[in-house]
Coordinates of C-alpha atoms and ligand atoms in Angstrom, one line a residue:
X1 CA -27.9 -19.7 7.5
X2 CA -24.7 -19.2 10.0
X3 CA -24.5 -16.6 11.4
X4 CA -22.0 -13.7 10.2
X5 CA -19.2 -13.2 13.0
X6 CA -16.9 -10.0 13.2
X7 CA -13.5 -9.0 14.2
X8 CA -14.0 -7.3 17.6
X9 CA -11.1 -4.9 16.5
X10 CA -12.0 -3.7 13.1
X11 CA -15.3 -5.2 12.4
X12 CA -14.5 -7.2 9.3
X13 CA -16.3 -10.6 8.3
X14 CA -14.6 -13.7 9.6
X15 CA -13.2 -15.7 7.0
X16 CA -10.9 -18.3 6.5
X17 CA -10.9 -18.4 3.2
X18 CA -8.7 -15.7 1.6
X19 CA -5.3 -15.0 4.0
X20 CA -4.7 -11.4 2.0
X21 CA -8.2 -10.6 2.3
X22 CA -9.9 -8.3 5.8
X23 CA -11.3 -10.5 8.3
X24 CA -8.9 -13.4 7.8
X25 CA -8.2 -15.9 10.8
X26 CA -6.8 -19.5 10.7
X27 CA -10.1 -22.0 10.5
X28 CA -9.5 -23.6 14.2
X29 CA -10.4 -20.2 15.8
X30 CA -13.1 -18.9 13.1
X31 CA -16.2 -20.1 15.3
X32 CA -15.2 -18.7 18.8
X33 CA -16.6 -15.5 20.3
X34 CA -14.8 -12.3 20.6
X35 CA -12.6 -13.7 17.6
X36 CA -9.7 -11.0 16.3
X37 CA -8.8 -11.2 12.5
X38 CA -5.1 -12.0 12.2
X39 CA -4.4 -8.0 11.4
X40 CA -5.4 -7.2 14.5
X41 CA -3.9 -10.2 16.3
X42 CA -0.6 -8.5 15.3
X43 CA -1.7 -5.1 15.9
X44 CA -2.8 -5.9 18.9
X45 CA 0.0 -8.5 20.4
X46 CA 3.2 -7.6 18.0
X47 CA 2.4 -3.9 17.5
X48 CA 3.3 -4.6 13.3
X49 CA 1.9 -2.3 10.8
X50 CA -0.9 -3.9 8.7
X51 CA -1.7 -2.1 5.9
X52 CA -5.1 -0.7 5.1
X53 CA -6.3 -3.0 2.1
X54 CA -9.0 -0.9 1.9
X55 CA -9.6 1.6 -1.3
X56 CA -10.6 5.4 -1.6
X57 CA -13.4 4.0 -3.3
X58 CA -14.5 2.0 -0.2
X59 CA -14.3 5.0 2.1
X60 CA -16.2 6.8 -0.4
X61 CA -18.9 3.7 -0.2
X62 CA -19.1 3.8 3.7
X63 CA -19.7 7.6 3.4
X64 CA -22.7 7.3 1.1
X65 CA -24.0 4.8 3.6
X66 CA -24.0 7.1 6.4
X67 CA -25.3 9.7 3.8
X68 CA -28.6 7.7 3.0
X69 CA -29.7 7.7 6.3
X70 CA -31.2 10.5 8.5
X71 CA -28.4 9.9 11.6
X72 CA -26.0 12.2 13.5
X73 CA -22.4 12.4 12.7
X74 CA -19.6 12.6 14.7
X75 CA -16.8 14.1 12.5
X76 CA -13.3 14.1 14.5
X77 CA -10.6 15.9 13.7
X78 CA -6.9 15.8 15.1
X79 CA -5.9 19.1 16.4
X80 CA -2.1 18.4 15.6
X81 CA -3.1 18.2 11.7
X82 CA -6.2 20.2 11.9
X83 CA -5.7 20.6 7.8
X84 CA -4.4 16.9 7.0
X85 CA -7.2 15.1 8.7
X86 CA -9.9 17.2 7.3
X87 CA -12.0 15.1 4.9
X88 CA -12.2 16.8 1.7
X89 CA -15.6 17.9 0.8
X90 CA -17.6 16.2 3.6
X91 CA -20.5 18.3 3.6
X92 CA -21.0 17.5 -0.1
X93 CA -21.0 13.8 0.7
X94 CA -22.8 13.7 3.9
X95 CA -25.4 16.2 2.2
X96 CA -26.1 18.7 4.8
X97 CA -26.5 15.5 7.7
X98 CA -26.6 16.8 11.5
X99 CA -23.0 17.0 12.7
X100 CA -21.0 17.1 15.7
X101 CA -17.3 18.1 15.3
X102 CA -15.1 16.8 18.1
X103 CA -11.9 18.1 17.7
X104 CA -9.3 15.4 19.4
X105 CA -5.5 15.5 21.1
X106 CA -6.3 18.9 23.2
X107 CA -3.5 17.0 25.3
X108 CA -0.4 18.1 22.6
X109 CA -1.0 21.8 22.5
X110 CA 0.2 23.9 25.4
X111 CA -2.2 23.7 28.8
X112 CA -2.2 27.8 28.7
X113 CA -3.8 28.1 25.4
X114 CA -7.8 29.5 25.8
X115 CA -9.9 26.8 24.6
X116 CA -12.2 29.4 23.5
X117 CA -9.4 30.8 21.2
X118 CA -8.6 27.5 19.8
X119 CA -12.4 27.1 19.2
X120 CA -12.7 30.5 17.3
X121 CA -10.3 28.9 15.4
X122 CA -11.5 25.8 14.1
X123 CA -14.6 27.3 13.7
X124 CA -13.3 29.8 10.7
X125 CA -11.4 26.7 9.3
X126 CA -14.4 24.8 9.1
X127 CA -16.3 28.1 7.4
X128 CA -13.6 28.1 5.1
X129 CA -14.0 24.2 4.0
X130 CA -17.7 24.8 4.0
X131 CA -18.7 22.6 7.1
X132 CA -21.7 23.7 9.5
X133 CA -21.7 22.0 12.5
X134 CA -24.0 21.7 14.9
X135 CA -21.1 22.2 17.4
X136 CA -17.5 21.9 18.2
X137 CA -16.0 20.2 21.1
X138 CA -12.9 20.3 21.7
X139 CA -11.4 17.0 23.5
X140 CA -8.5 14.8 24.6
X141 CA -10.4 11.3 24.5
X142 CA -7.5 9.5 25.4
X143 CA -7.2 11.4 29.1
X144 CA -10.9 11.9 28.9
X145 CA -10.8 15.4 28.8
X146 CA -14.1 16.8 28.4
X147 CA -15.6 13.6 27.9
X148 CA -18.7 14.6 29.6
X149 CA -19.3 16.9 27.0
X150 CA -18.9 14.5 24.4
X151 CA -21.0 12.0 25.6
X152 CA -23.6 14.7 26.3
X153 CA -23.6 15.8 22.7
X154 CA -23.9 12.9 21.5
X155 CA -26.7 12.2 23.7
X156 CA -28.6 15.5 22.9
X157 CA -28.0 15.9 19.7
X158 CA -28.7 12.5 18.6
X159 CA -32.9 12.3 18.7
X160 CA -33.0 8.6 19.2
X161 CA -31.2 8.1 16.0
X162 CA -27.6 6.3 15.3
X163 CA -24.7 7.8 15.7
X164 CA -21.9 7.4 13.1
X165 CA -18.1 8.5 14.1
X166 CA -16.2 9.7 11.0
X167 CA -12.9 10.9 10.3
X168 CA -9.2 10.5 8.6
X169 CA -7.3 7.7 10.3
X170 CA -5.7 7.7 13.3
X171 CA -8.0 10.8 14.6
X172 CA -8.7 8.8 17.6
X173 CA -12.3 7.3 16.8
X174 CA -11.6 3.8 18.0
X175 CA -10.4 5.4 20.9
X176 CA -13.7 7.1 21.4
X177 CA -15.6 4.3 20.6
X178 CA -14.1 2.2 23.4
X179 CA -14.9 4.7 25.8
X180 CA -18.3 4.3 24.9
X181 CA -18.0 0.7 25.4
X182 CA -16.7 1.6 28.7
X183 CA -19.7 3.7 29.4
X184 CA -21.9 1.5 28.8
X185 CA -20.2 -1.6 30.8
X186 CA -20.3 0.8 33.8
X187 CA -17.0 1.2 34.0
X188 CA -15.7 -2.5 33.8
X189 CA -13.2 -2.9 31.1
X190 CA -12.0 -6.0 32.0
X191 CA -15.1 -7.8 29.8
X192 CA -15.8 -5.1 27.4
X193 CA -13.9 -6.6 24.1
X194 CA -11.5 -3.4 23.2
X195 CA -11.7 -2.7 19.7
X196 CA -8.2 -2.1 17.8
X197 CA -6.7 1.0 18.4
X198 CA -2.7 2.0 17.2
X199 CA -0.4 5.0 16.5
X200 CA -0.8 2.9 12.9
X201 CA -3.1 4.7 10.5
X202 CA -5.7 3.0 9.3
X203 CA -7.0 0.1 12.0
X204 CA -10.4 -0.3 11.5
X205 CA -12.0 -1.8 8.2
X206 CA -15.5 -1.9 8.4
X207 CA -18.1 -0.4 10.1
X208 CA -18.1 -1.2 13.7
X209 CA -21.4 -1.5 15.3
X210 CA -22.0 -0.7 18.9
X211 CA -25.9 -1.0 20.7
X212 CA -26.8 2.2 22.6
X213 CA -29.4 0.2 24.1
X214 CA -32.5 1.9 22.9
X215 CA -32.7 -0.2 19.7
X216 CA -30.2 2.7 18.3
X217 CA -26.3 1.9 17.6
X218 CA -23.2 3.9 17.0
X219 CA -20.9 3.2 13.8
X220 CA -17.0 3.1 14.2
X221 CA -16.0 4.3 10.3
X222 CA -12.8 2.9 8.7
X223 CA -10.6 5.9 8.4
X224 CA -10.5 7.8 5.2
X225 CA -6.2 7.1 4.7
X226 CA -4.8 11.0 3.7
X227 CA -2.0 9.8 2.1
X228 CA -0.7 13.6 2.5
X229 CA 0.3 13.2 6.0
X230 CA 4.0 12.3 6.4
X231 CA 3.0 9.4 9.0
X232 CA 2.9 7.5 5.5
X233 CA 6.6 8.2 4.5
X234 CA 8.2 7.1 7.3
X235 CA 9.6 4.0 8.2
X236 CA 7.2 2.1 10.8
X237 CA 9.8 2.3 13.6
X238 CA 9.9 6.0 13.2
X239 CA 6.5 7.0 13.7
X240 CA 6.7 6.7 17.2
X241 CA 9.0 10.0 16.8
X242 CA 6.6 12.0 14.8
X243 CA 3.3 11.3 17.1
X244 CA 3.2 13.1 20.1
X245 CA 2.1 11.8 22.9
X246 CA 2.2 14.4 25.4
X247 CA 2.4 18.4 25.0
X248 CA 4.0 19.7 22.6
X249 CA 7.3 22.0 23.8
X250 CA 7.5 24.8 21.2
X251 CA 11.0 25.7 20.1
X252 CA 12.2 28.9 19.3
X253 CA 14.9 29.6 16.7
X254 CA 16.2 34.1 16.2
X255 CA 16.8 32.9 12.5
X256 CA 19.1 34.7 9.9
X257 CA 18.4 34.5 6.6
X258 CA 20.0 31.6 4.4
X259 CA 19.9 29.7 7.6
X260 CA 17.8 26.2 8.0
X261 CA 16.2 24.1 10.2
X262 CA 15.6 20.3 9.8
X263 CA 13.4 18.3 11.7
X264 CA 14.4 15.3 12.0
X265 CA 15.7 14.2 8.6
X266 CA 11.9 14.6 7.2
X267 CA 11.5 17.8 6.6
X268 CA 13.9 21.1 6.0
X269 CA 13.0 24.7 6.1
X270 CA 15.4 27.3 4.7
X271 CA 15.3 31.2 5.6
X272 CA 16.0 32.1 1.8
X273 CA 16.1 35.8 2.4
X274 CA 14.4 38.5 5.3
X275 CA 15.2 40.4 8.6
X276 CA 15.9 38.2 11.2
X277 CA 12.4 36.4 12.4
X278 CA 11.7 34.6 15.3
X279 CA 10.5 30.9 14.4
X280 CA 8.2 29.3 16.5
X281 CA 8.6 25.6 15.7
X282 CA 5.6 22.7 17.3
X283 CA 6.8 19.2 16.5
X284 CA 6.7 16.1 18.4
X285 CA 9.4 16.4 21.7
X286 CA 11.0 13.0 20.6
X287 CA 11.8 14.5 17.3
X288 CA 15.5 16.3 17.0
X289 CA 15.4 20.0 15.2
X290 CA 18.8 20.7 13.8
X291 CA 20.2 24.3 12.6
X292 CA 22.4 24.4 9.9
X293 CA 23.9 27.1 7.6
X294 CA 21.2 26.9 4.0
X295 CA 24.5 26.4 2.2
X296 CA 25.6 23.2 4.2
X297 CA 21.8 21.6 4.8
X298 CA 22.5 19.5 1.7
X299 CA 25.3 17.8 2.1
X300 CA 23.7 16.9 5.7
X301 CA 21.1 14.9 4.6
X302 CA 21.8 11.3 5.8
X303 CA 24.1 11.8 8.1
X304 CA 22.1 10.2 10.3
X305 CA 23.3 10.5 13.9
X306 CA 22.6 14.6 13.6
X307 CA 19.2 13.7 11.8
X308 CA 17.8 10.8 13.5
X309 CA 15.2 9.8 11.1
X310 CA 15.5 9.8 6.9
X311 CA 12.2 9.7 4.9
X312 CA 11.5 6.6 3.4
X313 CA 13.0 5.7 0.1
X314 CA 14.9 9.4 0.1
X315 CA 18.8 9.2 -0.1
X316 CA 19.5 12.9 -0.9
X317 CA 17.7 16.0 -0.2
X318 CA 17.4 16.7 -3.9
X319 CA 14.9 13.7 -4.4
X320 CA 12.4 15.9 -1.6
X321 CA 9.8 18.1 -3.0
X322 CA 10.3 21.6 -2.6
X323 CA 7.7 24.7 -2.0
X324 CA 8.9 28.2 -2.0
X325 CA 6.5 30.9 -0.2
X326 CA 6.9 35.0 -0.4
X327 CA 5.3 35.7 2.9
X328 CA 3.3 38.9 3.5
X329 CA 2.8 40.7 6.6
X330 CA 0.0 37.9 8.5
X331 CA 1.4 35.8 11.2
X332 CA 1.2 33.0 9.8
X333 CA 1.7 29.0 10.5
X334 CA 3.7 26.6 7.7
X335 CA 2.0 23.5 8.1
X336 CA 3.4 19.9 7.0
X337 CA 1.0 17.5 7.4
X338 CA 1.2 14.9 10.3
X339 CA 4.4 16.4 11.2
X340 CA 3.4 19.6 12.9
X341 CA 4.0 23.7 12.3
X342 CA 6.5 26.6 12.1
X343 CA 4.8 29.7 12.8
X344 CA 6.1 33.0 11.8
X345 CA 5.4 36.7 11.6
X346 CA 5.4 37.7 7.8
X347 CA 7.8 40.1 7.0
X348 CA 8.4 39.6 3.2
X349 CA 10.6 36.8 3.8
X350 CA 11.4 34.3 1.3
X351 CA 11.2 30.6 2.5
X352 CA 11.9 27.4 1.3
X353 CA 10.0 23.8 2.5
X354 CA 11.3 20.6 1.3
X355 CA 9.8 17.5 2.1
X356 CA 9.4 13.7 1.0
X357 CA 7.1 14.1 -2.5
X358 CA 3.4 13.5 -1.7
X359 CA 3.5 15.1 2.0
X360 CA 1.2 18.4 2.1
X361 CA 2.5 21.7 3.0
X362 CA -0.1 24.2 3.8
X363 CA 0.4 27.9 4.9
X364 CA -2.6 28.7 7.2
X365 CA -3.7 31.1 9.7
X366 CA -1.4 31.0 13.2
X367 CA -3.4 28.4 15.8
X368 CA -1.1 29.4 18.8
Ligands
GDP401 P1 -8.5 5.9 14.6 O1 -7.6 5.4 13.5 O2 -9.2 7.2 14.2 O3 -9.5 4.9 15.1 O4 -7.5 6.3 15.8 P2 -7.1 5.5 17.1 O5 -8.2 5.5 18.1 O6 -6.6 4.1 16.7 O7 -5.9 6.4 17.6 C1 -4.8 6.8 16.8 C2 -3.6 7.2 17.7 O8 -4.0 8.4 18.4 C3 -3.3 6.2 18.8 O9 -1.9 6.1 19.0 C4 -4.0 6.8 20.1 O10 -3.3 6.4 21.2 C5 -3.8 8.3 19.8 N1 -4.8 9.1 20.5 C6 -6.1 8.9 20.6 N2 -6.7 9.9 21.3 C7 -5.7 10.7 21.7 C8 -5.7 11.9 22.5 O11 -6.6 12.4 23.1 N3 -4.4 12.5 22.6 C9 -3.3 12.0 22.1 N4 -2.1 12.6 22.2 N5 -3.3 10.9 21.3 C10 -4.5 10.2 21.1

């Protein structure tokens, strides 16, 4: 029997066989080592955006398989969309399994925020969804903050078993997985093969097996796609606007009612009625916030120069999705997923969120 060969970047089977299927590459390069599927070929050298062709249903298989076996997970979460790259009900489908929450991008929220604050935090979100960790660490694995820590965790907490890295897509797991691979090569990168990583969501497509030495491995998980997150109603040249890549600058607006903000062109926020309130606003520094009179927002929609991005497929601001909140008196955060926050004190005020149909908009307790 030959023996199976897989895509160093997303761990698919090579095959020549099927172009549209995962794992394709053209025949003359299907027996060399260290082979990359043509996905990630272009991930890697063109920076296009390949399409996850893999289904909920998939995800949902890869999850049982972690399920069945008595392993630690690591679950990682994206502190920018703490909500949006939650998986929902993960503690019924990894049935109570030991679980280490590393909570990554510590980098995009101010430097002067307490960590332990931030971890009180996520640790009454996760109460609220129902998770019990074993514990929380919160990271920036690209900079390699608190890396140690992870690594230690992992170490500790794993009991000689595998380790299997979970989370929504573009959390940064592959990112964290090539730091292991780092780890283990001693710090020599230039022969450890560098699995796909990308601001795209959605790079790795099968499970990605990694040898901790011991006889033990650690699993790289495709990510589960939350098709709530704008990232996936934007046009591929735009989503370097929307990530950030560095800390985020919060911008304050004194807002009078039946005034509006738009970020970008992707989402709009109108001050329907209320005293004056002070709108903190946390979105990517590369993405332009525009304030407008309520009664002229409209008619701004597409004018692109003042806007600098429109949603995919949206021509008007009519064809967005609206959400009207009556606040109460908690400070609270307005939440639109993958793009970032508006935090308020609650007042009574009536607002107004539009954005591209299928994004989530989720009002949650204030994070900063
Ligand atoms: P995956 O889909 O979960 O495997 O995510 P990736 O590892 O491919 O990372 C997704 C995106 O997040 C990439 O653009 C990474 O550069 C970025 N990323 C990963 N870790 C960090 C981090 O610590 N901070 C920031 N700001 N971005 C990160």
């Amino acid at each position: 029997m030959t023996k199976e060969i897989r895509c160093y970047g997303c761990g698919a089977v090579i095959q020549s066989e099927n172009v549209k299927k995962i794992g394709y590459v053209p025949k003359n390069s299907a027996d060399k080592a260290n082979v990359l599927c043509q996905r990630c070929f272009r991930m890697k050298n063109y920076h296009e955006l390949q399409k996850s062709p893999l289904s909920a249903d998939d995800f949902l298989k890869t999850l049982q398989k972690v399920a069945d076996e008595d392993c630690l997970v690591v679950y990682m979460l994206d502190i920018f969309d703490f909500n949006g790259s939650q998986i929902p009900g993960i503690h019924r489908h990894l049935m109570n399994r030991d679980m280490l929450v590393v909570v990554n991008k510590r980098d995009v929220l101010p430097k002067s925020l307490k960590t332990g604050r931030i971890v009180s935090w996520i640790q009454r979100q996760l109460k609220e969804a129902g998770v019990k960790p074993l514990d929380i660490i919160l990271a920036s694995v690209k900079n390699k903050f608190q890396m140690d820590d992870v690594f230690g965790a992992i170490e500790h907490f794993r009991k000689g078993r595998n380790v299997y890295v979970v989370g929504t897509t573009n959390v940064g797991k592959s990112t964290l997985i090539n730091q292991l691979i780092y780890q283990f090569n001693e710090g020599d990168n230039t022969s450890a093969p560098f699995i796909t990583t990308s601001e795209f969501p959605g790079t790795t497509l099968d499970l990605i097996e990694i040898p901790l030495g011991d006889g033990t491995f650690i699993y790289d998980s495709p990510g589960i796609v939350n098709s709530h997150q704008m990232t996936h109603y934007v046009k591929e040249k735009d989503l370097k606007f929307i990530l950030p890549s560095a800390e985020v600058k919060q911008i304050v607006y004194q807002l009078n009612e039946k005034q509006s903000i738009y970020v970008g062109g992707l989402c709009l926020f109108d001050f329907v009625s209320g005293d004056k309130t002070a709108l903190m606003c946390y979105f990517s520094n590369r993405l332009k916030l525009h304030r407008c009179k309520l009664e002229n927002a409209d008619g701004l929609y597409n004018r692109h120069q003042t806007l600098q991005i429109e949603a995919e497929n949206i021509e008007t601001i009519d064809q967005m999705k609206h959400y009207d909140f009556h606040l109460d008196t908690k400070r609270v955060d307005v939440v639109i997923s993958g793009l970032g926050w508006f935090s308020l004190q609650g007042n009574h005020q009536k607002i107004r969120v539009h954005v591209p149909d299928g994004v989530a908009v989720y009002i949650r307790e204030n994070l900063i």
